[in-house]
Short mmCIF file of C-alpha atoms in Angstrom, two decimals:
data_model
loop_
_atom_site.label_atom_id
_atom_site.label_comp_id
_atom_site.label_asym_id
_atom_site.label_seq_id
_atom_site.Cartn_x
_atom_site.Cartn_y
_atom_site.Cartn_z
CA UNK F 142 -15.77 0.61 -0.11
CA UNK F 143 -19.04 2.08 1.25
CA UNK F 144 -19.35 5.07 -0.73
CA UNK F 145 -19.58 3.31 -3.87
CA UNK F 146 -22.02 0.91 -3.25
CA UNK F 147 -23.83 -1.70 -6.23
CA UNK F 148 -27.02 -3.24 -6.64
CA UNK F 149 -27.84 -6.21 -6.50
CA UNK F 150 -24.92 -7.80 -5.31
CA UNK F 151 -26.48 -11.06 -6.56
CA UNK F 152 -28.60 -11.80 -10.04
CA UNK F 153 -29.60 -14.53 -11.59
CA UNK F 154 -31.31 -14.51 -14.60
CA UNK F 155 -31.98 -16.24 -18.15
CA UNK F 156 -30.35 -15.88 -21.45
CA UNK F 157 -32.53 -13.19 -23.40
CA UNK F 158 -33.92 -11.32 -20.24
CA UNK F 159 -32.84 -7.52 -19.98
CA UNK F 160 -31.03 -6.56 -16.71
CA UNK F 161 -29.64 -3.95 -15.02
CA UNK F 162 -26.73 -3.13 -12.70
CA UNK F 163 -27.03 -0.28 -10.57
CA UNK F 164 -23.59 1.99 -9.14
CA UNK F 165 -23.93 4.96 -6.98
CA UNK F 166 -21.09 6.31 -4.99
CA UNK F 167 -21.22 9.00 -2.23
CA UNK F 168 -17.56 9.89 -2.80
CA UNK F 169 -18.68 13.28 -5.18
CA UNK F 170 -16.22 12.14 -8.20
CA UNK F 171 -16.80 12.67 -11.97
CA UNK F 172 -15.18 9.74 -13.18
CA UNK F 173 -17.16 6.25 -13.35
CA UNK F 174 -16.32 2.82 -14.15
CA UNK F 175 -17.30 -0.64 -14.95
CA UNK F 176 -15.69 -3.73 -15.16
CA UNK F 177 -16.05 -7.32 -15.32
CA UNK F 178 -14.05 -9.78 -13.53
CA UNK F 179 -13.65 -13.03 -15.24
CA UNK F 180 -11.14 -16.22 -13.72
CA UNK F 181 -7.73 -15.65 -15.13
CA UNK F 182 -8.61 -12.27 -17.16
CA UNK F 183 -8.39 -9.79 -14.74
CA UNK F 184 -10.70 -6.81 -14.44
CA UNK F 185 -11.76 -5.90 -18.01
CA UNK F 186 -13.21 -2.08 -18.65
CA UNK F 187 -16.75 -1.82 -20.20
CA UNK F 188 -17.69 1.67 -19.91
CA UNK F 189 -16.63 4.92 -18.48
CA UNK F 190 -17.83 8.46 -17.69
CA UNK F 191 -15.90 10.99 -16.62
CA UNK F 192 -19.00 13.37 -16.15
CA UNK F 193 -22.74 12.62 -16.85
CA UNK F 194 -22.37 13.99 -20.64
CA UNK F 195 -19.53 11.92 -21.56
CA UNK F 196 -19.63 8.34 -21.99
CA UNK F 197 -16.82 6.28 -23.67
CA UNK F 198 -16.95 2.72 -24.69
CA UNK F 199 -13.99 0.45 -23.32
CA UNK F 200 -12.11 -2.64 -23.98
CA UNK F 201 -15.28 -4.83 -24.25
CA UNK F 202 -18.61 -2.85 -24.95
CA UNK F 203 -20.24 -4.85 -27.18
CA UNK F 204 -23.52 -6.34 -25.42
CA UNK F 205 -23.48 -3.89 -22.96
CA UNK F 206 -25.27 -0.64 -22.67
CA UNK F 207 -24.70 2.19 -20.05
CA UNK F 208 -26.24 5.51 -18.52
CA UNK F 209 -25.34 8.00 -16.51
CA UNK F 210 -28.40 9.42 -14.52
CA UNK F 211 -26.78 12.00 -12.12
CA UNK F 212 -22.95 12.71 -10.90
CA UNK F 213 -23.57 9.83 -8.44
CA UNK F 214 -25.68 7.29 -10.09
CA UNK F 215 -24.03 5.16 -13.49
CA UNK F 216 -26.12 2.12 -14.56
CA UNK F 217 -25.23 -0.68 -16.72
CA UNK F 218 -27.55 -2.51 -18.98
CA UNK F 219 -27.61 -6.10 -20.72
CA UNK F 220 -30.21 -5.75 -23.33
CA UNK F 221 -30.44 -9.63 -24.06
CA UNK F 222 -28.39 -11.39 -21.98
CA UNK F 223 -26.18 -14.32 -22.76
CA UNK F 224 -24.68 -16.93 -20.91
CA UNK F 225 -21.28 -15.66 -21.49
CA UNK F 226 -21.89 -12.36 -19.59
CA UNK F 227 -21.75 -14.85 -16.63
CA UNK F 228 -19.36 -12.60 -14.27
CA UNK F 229 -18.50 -10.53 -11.83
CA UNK F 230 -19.46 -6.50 -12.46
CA UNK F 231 -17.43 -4.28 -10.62
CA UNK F 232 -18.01 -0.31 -10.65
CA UNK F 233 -15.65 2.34 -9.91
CA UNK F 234 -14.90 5.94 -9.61
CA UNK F 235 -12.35 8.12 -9.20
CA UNK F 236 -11.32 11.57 -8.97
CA UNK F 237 -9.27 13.34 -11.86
CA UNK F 238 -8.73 16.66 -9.80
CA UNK F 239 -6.72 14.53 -7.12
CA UNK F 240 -2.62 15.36 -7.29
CA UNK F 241 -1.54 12.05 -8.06
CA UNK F 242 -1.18 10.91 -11.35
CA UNK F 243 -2.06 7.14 -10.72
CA UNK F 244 -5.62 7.45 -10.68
CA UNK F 245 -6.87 5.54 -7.79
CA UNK F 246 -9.95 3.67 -8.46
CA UNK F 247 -12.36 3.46 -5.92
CA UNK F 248 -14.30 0.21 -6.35
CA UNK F 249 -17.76 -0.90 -5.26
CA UNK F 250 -18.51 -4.68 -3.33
CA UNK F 251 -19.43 -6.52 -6.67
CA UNK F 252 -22.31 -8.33 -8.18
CA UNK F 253 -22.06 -11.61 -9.26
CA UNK F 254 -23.93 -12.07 -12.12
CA UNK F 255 -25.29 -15.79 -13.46
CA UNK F 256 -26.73 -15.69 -16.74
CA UNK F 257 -28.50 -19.65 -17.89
CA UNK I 33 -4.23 -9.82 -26.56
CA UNK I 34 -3.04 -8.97 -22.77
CA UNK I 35 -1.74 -5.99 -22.23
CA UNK I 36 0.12 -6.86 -18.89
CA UNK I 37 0.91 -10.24 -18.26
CA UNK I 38 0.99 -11.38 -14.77
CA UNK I 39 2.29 -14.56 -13.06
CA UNK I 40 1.67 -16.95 -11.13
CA UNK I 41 -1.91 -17.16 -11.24
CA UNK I 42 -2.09 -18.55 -8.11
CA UNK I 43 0.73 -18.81 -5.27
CA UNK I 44 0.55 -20.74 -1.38
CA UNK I 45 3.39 -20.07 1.20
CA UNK I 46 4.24 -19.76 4.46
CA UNK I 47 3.66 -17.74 7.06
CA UNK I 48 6.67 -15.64 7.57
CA UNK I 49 7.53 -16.52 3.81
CA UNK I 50 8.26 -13.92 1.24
CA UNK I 51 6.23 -14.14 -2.12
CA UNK I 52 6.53 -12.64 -5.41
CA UNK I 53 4.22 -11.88 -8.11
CA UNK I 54 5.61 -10.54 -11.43
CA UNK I 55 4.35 -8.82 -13.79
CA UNK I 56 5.08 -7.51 -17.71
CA UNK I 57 4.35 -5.26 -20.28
CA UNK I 58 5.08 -4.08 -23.57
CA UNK I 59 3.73 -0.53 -24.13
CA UNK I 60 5.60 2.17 -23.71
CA UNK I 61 3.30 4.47 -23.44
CA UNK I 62 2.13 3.11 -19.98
CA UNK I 63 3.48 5.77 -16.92
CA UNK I 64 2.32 4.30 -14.02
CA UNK I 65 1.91 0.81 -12.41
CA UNK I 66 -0.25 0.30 -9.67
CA UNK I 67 -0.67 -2.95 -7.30
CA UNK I 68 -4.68 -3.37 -6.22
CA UNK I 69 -5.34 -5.68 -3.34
CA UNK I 70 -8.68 -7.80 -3.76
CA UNK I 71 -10.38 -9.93 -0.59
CA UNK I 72 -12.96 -12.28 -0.96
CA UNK I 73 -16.22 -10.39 -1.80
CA UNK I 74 -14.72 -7.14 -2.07
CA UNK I 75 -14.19 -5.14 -4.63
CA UNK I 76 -10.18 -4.29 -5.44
CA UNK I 77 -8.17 -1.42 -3.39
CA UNK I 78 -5.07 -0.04 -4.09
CA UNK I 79 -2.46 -1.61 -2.37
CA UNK I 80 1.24 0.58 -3.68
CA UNK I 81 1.67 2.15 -6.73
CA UNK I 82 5.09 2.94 -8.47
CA UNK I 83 6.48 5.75 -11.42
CA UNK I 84 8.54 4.14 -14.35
CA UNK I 85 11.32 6.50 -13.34
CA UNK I 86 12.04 4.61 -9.59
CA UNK I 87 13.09 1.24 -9.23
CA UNK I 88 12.25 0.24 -6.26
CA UNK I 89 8.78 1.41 -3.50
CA UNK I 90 8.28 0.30 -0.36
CA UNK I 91 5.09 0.76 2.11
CA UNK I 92 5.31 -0.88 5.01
CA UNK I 93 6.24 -4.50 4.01
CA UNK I 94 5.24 -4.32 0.51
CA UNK I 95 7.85 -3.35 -1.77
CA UNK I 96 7.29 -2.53 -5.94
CA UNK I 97 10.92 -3.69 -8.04
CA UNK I 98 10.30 -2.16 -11.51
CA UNK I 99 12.88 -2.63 -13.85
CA UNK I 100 11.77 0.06 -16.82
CA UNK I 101 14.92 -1.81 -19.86
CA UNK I 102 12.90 -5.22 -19.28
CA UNK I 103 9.46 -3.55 -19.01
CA UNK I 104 9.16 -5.73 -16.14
CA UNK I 105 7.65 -5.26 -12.24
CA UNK I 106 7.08 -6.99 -9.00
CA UNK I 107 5.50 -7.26 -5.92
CA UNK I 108 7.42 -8.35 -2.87
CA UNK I 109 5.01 -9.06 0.30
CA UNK I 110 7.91 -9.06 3.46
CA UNK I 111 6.94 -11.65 6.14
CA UNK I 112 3.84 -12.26 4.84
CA UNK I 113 0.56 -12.84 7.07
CA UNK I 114 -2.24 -14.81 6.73
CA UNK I 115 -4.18 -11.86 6.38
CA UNK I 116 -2.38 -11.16 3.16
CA UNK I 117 -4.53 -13.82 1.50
CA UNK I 118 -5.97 -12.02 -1.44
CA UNK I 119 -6.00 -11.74 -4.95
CA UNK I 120 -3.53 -8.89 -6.01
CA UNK I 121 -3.80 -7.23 -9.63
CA UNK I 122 -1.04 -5.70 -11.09
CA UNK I 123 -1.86 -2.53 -13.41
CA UNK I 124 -0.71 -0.20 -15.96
CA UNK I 125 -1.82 3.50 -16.77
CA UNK I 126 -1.38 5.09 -19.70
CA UNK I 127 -3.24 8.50 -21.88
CA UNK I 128 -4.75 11.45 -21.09
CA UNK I 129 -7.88 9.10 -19.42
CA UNK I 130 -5.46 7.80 -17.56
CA UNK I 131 -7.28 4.27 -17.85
CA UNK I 132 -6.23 0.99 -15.95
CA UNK I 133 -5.14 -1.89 -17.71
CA UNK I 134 -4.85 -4.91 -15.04
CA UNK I 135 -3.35 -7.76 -15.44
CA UNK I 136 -5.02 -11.29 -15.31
CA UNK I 137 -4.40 -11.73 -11.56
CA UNK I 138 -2.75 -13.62 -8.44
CA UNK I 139 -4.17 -15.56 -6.04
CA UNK I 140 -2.01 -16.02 -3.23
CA UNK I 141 -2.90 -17.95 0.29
CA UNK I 142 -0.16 -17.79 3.09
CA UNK I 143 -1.09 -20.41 5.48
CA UNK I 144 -0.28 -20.35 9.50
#
């Protein structure tokens, strides 16, 4: 979707460096999102915002550092990375004034992440 | 431990053909089950989503089954196309935060 859009969409990098993953979406929701995408898990939830003071950890945190500069902008960080953060990062947003109770998540293009 | 177990992992048929990708869970607490739609290099979309208390969606020629006694759900792609070639996630919602909880995935290829 355009108006989320991630950068880089491509990283390669060494175990131990420090990286970040940059989201910003155009879409003017509260709620952000990332993920990781791993062969035969799914999409797994790292962090998530629903505004730019609250920050919740999710399913798999640990490693993984996040901050919320502005309604639009929601970075994540790899302090040391390992080869096991070797992925796929997605971010997402969504809207929790919409109607509908399901939610939709609005998700950005990707960046594949290769950690040696 | 996954929340929402999905199957197959990966699925070829036909064109024309109609395939089916299943899905389970076994929280209660989940109250809504959404199907997202992934293409190559894309980030996921949401394809159909479907309430616990109807048994059966359909948009256009996708159709949600959800049978809520066997905490069990389906996708069912009607003549599918080769441009149905994706990955599709199943997903559950549950809480307040109404988070997502997908399930490991499908890839399915229809060929021409």
């Amino acid at each position: 979707d355009a108006d989320v859009t991630q950068t880089p969409r491509n990283r390669i990098t060494k175990t131990g460096k420090r990286i970040m993953l940059e989201c910003s979406q155009t879409k003017g929701h509260d709620r952000m999102y990332w993920y990781r995408q791993d062969p035969g898990l799914g999409l797994r939830l790292i962090y998530y915002s629903f505004d730019v003071k609250d920050i919740n950890k999710g399913e798999i945190s640990d490693g993984y550092s996040v901050s919320r500069q502005a309604q639009a902008k929601f970075s994540l960080s790899l302090e040391s990375a390992i080869p096991n953060q070797t992925a796929l990062y997605f971010c997402a947003t969504s809207d929790p004034t919409g109607s509908d109770s399901y939610n939709e998540q609005f998700f950005g293009p990707g960046t594949r992440l290769t950690v040696l | 431990q996954q929340q929402v177990k999905q199957s197959p992992q990966s699925l070829i048929v036909q064109k024309g053909g109609i395939p089916i990708i299943n899905c389970a869970y076994e929280n209660t607490a989940f109250d809504y089950f959404p199907w997202y739609q992934q293409f190559p290099g894309k980030g996921p979309a949401l394809l159909i989503a479907i309430r616990p208390d109807v048994s059966e969606k359909k948009e256009g020629r996708f159709t949600i089954s959800f049978n809520k006694s066997a905490k069990q759900f389906s996708l069912h792609i009607m003549d599918s196309q080769p441009g149905d070639s994706a990955t599709y996630f199943c997903a559950a919602i549950s809480g307040s935060a109404r988070q997502l909880t997908f399930g490991s995935g499908t890839q399915l290829t229809v060929l021409p």
